[in-house]
CSV table of C-alpha atoms in Angstrom, one decimal:
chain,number,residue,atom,x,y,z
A,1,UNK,CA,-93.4,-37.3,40.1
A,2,UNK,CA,-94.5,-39.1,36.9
A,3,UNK,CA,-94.2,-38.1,33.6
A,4,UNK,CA,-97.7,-37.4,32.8
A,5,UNK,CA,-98.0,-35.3,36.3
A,6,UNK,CA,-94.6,-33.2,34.6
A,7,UNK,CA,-96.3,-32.8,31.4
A,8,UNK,CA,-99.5,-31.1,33.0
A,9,UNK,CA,-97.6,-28.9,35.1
A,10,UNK,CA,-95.0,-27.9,32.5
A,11,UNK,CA,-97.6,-26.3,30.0
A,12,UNK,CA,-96.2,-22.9,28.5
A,13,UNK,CA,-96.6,-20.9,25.8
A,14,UNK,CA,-93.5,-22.0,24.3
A,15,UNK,CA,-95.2,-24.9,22.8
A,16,UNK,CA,-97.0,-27.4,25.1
A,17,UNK,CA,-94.7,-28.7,27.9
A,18,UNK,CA,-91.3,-26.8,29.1
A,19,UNK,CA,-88.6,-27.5,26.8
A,20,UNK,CA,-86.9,-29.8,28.7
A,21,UNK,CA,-84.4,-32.8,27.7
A,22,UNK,CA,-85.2,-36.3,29.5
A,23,UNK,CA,-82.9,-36.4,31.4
A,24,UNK,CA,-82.1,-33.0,31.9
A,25,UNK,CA,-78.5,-32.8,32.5
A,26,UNK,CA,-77.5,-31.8,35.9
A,27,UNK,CA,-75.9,-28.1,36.0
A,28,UNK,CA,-73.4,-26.4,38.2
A,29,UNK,CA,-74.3,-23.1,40.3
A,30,UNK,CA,-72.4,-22.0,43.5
A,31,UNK,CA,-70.8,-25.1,43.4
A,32,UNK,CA,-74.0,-27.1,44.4
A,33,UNK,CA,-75.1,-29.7,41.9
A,34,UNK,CA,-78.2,-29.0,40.8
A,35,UNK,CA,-81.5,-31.2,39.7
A,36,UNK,CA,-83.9,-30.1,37.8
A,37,UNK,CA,-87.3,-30.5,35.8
A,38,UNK,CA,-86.9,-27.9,33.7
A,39,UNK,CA,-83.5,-27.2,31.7
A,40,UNK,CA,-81.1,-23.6,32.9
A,41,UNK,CA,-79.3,-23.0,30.0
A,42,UNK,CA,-78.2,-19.9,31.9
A,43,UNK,CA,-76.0,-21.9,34.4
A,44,UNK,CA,-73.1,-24.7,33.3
A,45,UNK,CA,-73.0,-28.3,33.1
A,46,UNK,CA,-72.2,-29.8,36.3
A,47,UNK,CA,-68.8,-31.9,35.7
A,48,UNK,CA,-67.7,-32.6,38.9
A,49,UNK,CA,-68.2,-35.6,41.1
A,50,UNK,CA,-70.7,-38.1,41.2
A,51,UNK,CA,-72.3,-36.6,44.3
A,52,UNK,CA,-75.9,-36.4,45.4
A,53,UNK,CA,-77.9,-33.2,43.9
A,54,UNK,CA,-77.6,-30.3,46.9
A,55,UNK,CA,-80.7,-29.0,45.1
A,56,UNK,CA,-83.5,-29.9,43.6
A,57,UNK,CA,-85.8,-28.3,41.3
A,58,UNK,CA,-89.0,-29.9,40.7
A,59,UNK,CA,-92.8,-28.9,39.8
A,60,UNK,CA,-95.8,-29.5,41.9
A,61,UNK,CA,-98.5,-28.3,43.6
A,62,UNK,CA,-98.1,-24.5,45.5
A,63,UNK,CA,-100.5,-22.8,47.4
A,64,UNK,CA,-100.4,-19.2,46.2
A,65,UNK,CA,-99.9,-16.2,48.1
A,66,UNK,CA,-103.2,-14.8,47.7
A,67,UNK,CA,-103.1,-10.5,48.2
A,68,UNK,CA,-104.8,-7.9,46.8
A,69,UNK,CA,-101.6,-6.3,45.7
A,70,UNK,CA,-100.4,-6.6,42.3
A,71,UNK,CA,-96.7,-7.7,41.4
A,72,UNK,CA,-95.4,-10.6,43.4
A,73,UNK,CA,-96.6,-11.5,47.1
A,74,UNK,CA,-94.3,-13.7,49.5
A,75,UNK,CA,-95.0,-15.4,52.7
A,76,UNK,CA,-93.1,-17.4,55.5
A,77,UNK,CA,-94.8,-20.8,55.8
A,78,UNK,CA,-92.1,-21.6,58.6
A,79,UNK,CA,-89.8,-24.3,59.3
A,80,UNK,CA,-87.3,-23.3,56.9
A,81,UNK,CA,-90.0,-23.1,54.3
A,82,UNK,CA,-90.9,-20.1,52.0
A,83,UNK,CA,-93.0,-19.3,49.5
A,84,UNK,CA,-94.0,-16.5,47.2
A,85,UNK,CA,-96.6,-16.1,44.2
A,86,UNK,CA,-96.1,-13.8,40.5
A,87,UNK,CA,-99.3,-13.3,38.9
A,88,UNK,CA,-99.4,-15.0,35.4
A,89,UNK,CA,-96.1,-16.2,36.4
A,90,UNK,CA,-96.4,-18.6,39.0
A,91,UNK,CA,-96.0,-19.8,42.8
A,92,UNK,CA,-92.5,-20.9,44.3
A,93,UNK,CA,-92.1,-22.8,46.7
A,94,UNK,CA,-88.0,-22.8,48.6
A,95,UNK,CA,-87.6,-25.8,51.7
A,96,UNK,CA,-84.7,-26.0,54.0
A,97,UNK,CA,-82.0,-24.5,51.7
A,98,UNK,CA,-82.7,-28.2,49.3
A,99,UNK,CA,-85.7,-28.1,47.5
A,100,UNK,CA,-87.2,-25.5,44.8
A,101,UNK,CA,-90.9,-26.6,43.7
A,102,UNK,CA,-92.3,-24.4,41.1
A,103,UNK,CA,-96.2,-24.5,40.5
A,104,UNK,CA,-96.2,-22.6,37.1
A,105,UNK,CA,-99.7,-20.8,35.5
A,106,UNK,CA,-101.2,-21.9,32.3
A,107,UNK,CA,-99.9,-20.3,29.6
A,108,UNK,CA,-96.5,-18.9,30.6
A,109,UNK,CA,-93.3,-18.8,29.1
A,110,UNK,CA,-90.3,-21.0,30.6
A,111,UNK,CA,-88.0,-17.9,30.1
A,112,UNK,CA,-90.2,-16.5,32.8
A,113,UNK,CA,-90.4,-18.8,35.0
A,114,UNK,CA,-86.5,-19.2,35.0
A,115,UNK,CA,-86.5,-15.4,35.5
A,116,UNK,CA,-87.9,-15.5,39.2
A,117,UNK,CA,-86.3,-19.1,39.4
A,118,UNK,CA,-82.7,-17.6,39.3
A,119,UNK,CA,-83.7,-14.2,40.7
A,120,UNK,CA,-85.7,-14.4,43.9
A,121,UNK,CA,-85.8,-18.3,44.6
A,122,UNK,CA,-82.3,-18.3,44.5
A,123,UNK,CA,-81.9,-15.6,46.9
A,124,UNK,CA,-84.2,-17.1,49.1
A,125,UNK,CA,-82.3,-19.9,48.7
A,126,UNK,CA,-78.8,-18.7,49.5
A,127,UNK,CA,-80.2,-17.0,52.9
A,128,UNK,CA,-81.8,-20.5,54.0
A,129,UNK,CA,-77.8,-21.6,53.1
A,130,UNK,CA,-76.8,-19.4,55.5
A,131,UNK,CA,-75.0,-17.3,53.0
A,132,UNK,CA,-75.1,-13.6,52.0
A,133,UNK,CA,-76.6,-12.9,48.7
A,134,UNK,CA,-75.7,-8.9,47.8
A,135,UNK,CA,-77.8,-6.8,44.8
A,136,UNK,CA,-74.6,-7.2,42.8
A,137,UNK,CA,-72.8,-8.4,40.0
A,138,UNK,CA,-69.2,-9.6,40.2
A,139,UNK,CA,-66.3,-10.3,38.0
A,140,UNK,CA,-62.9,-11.8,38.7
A,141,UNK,CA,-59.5,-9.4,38.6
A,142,UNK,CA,-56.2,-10.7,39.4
A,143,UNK,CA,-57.8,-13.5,40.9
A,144,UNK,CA,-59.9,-12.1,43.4
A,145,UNK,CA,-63.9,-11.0,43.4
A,146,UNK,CA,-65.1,-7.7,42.6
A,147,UNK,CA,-68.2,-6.8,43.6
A,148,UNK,CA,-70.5,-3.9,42.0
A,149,UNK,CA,-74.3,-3.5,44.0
A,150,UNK,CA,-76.0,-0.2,43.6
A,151,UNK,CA,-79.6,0.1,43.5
A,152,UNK,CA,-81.5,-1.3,40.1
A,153,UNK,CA,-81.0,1.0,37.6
A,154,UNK,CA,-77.5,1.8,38.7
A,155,UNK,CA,-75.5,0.5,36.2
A,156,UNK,CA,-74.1,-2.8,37.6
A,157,UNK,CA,-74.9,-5.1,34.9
A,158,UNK,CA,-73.5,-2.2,32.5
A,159,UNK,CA,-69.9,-2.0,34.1
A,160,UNK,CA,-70.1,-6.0,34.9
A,161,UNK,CA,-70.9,-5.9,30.9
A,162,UNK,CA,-67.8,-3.5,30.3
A,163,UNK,CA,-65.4,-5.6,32.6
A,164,UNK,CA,-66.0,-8.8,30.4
A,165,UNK,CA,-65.7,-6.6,27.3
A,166,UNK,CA,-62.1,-6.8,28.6
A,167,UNK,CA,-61.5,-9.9,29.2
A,168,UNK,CA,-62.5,-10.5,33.1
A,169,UNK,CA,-64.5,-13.5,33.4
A,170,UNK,CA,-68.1,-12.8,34.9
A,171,UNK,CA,-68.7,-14.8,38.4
A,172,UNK,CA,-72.4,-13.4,38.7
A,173,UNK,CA,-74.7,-11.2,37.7
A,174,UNK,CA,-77.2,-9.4,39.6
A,175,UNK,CA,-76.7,-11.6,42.7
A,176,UNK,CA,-73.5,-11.9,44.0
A,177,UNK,CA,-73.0,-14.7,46.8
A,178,UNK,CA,-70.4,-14.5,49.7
A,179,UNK,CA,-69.7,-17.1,52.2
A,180,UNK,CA,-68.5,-15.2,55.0
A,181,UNK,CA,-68.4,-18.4,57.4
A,182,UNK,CA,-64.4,-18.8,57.3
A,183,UNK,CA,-62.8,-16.8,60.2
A,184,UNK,CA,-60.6,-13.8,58.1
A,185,UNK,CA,-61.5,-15.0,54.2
A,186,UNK,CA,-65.3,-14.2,52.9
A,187,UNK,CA,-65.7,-15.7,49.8
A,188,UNK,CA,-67.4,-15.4,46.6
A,189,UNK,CA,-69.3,-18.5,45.3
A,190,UNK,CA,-69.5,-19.0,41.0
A,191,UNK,CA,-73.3,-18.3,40.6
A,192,UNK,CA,-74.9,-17.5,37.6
A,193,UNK,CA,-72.5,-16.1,34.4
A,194,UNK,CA,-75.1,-14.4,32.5
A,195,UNK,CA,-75.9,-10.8,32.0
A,196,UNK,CA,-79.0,-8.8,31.8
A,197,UNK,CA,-79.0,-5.8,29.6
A,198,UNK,CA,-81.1,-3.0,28.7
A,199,UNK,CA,-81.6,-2.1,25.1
A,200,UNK,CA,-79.7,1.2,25.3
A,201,UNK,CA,-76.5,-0.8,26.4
A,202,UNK,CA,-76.3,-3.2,24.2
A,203,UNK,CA,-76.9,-0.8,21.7
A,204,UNK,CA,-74.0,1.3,23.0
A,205,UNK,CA,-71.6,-2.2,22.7
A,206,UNK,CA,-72.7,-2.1,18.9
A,207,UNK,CA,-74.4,-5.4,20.1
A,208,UNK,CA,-77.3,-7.0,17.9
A,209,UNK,CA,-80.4,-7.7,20.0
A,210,UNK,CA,-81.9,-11.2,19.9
A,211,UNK,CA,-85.4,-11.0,20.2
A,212,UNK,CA,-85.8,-14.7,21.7
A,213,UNK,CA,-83.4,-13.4,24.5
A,214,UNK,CA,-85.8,-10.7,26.0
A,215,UNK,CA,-85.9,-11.6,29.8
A,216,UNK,CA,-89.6,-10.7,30.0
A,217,UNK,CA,-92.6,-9.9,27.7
A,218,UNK,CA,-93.1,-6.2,27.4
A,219,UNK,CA,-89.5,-5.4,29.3
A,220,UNK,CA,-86.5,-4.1,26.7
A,221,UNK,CA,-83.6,-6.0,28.3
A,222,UNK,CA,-82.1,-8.7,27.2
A,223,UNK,CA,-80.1,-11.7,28.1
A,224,UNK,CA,-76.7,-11.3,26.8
A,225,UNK,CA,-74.0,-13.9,25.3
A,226,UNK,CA,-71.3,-12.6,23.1
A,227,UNK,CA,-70.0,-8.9,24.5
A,228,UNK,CA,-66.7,-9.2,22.4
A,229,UNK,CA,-64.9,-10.7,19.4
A,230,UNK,CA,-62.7,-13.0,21.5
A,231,UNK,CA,-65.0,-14.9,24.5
A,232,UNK,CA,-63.4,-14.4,27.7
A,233,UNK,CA,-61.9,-17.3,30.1
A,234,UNK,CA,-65.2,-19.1,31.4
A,235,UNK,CA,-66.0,-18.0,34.8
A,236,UNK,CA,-64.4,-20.1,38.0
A,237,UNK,CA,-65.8,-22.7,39.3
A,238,UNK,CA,-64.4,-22.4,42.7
A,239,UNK,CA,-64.8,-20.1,45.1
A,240,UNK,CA,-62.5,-16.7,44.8
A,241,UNK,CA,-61.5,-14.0,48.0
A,242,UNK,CA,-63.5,-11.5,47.5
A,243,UNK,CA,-61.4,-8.3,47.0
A,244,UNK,CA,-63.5,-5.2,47.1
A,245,UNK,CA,-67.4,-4.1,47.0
A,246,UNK,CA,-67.9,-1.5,44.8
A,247,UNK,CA,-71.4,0.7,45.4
A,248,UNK,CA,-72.7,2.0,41.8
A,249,UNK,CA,-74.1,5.2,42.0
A,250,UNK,CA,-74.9,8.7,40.3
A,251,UNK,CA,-72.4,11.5,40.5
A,252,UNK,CA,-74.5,15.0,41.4
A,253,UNK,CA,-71.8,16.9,38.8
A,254,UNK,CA,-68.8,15.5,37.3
A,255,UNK,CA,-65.9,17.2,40.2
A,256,UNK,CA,-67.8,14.3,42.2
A,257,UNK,CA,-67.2,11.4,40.1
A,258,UNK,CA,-64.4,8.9,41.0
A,259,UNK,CA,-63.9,6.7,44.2
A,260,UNK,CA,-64.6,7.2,47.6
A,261,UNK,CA,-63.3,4.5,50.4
A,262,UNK,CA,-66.0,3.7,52.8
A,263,UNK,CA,-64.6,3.3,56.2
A,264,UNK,CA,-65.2,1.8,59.3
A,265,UNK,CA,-68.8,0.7,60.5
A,266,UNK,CA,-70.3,2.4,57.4
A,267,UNK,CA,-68.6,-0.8,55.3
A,268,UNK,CA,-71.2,-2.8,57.0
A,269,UNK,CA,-74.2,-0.3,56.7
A,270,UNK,CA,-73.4,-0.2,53.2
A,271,UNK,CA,-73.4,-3.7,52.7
A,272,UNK,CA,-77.0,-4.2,54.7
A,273,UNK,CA,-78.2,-1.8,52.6
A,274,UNK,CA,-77.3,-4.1,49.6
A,275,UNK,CA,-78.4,-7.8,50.8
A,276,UNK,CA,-80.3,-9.6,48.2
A,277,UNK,CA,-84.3,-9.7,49.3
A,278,UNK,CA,-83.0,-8.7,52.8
A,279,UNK,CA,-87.1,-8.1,53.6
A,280,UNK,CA,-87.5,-11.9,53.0
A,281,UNK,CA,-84.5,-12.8,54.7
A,282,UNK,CA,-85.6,-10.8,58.0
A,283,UNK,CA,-88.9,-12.3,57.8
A,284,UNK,CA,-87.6,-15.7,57.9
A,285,UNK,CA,-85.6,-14.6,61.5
A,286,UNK,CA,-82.4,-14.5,59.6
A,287,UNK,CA,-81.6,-11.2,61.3
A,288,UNK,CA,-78.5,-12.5,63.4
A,289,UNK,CA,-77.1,-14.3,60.2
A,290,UNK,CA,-77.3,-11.6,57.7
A,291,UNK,CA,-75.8,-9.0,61.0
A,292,UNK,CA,-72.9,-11.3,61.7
A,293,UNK,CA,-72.3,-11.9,58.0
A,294,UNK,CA,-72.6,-8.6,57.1
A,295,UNK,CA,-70.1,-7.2,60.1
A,296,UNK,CA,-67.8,-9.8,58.9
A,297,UNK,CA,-67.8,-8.3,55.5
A,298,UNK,CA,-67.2,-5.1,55.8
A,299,UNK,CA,-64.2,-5.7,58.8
A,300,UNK,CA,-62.4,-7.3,56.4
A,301,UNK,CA,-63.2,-6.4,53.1
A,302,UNK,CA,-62.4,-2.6,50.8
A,303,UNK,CA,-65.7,-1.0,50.1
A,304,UNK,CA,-66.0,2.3,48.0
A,305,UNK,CA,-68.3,4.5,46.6
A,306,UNK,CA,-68.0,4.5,42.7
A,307,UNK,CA,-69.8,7.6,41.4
A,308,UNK,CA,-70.3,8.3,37.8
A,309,UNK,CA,-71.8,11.6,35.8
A,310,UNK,CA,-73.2,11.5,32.3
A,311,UNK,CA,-74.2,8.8,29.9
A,312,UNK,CA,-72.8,5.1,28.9
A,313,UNK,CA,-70.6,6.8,26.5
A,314,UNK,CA,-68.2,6.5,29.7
A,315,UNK,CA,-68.5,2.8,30.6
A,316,UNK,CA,-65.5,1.5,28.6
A,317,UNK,CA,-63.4,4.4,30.3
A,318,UNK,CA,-64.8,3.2,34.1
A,319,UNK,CA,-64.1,0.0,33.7
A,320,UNK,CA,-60.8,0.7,32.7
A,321,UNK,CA,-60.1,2.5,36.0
A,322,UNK,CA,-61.6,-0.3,38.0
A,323,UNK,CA,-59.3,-3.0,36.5
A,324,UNK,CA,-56.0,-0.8,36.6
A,325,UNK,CA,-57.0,-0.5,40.6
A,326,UNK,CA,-57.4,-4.0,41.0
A,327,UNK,CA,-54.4,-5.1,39.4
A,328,UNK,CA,-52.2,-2.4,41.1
A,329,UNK,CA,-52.1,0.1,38.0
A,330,UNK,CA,-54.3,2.4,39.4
């Protein structure tokens, strides 16, 4: 694509084209060297090899998905192809696992376009992969991956938040990606080490909120940097075993708070239950992967119920628990 043909695609409200450097240095995500148009200051520099990009990001011309409902609308174009439409956001475009093309609308901000970028394209993008994308966020304890899904509006980025408050370095937030194709070992890939947080928890870290960090117009969360004096180690860049899945939810009155092993063939209900745009993953005949992945999982790997009562006056306190239990203190 020419410059000229960028520069008409990349208008935002952020002043004329995308803020982009040219070049725009390659970054790192899953291990895959990434490409692309626009910069992701929310994923790091890619320092490894001299390889070929595994995926590329690019802008161009996508046909939206054109429905009556509001919100964002998604179809499977077939052959490995998917595309879905946000209105005054943009349509996406996700080929084969390799290529993200982004067709953005007049007017909008690049932070939102990176929002649905790194939320459902990647998702999309991890089941064309053949990996297993969970509602989670995930941090890194005594060298293995801990996992926290729960529905949105659990708490996950909260206790992820809470964890690096303590030092444990933050593999992924929101979307937590396990390879689950090595016979006995499922995996947890690096993805993206950035957290989303709602006013109220920042405000319960003592955190100031940046304004020019909102995640999207008229939405009071936040993308979050600093959580604590001392930074913690930067997140791996290799893949870790993934220890435990931890399923965030609300305690009913506080005797029912604590943890409560999952066992058996409920591991792997529990985990379906918690696959990343599973609807769009089904859709796309992905049905046997995400089955065999997901029975995989949950043979193999800890899964517990983690139920909490009362406000984030006790997030410090949880998190606390969960890192004496995954380092044997607990």
């Amino acid at each position: 694509m020419t410059r000229s043909r960028r520069g008409a695609l990349a208008r935002s409200s952020e002043g004329g084209p995308f803020p982009t450097a040219d070049p725009v240095a390659d970054r790192a995500l899953c291990g895959w060297r990434v490409r692309s148009v626009i910069d992701l200051p929310e994923l790091p520099l890619w320092t490894r090899d001299d390889r070929l990009p595994d995926v590329t990001i690019a802008f161009g011309r996508v046909t939206p998905v054109e429905s009556a409902s509001p919100g964002m609308n998604w179809h499977v174009v077939g052959e490995g192809r998917f595309r879905f439409t946000v209105a005054s956001v943009g349509s996406y475009r996700i080929s084969r696992g390799r290529v993200i093309t982004i067709d953005p609308q007049a007017g909008v901000v690049a932070s939102a376009v990176r929002q649905y970028l790194l939320g459902t394209a990647f998702g999309v993008l991890c089941h064309q992969r053949g990996l297993l994308p969970l509602h989670a966020s995930c941090v890194a304890i005594n060298g293995r991956a801990v996992a926290i899904a729960g529905a949105s509006g659990a708490g996950k980025s909260s206790l992820a938040a809470a964890l690096v408050r303590l030092g444990y370095p933050l593999l992924g937030d929101d979307v937590c990606v396990i390879d689950a194709s090595e016979i006995n070992a499922p995996h947890v890939l690096p993805a993206i080490p950035r957290l989303k947080l709602w006013r109220d928890v920042l405000d319960t870290f003592g955190l100031i909120v940046d304004p020019a960090a909102r995640i999207l117009e008229g939405i009071d969360k936040y993308q979050a940097q600093a959580l604590a004096d001392r930074p913690p180690p930067p997140p791996p860049q290799v893949p870790l075993p993934l220890g435990v899945v931890y399923y965030l939810d609300q305690a009913e009155s506080p005797d029912d708070e604590g943890f409560h092993a999952i066992r058996g063939a409920e591991r792997a209900a529990a985990l379906a239950g918690a696959v990343y745009r599973r609807k769009m993953g089904l859709a796309m005949g992905l049905l046997p992967q995400i089955f065999t992945a997901t029975m995989t999982v949950g043979a193999l790997v800890p899964g517990h119920r983690l139920l909490r009562h009362g406000d984030l006056s006790g997030l410090d306190a949880l998190a606390r628990s969960v890192a004496a239990r995954q380092e044997g203190r607990g």
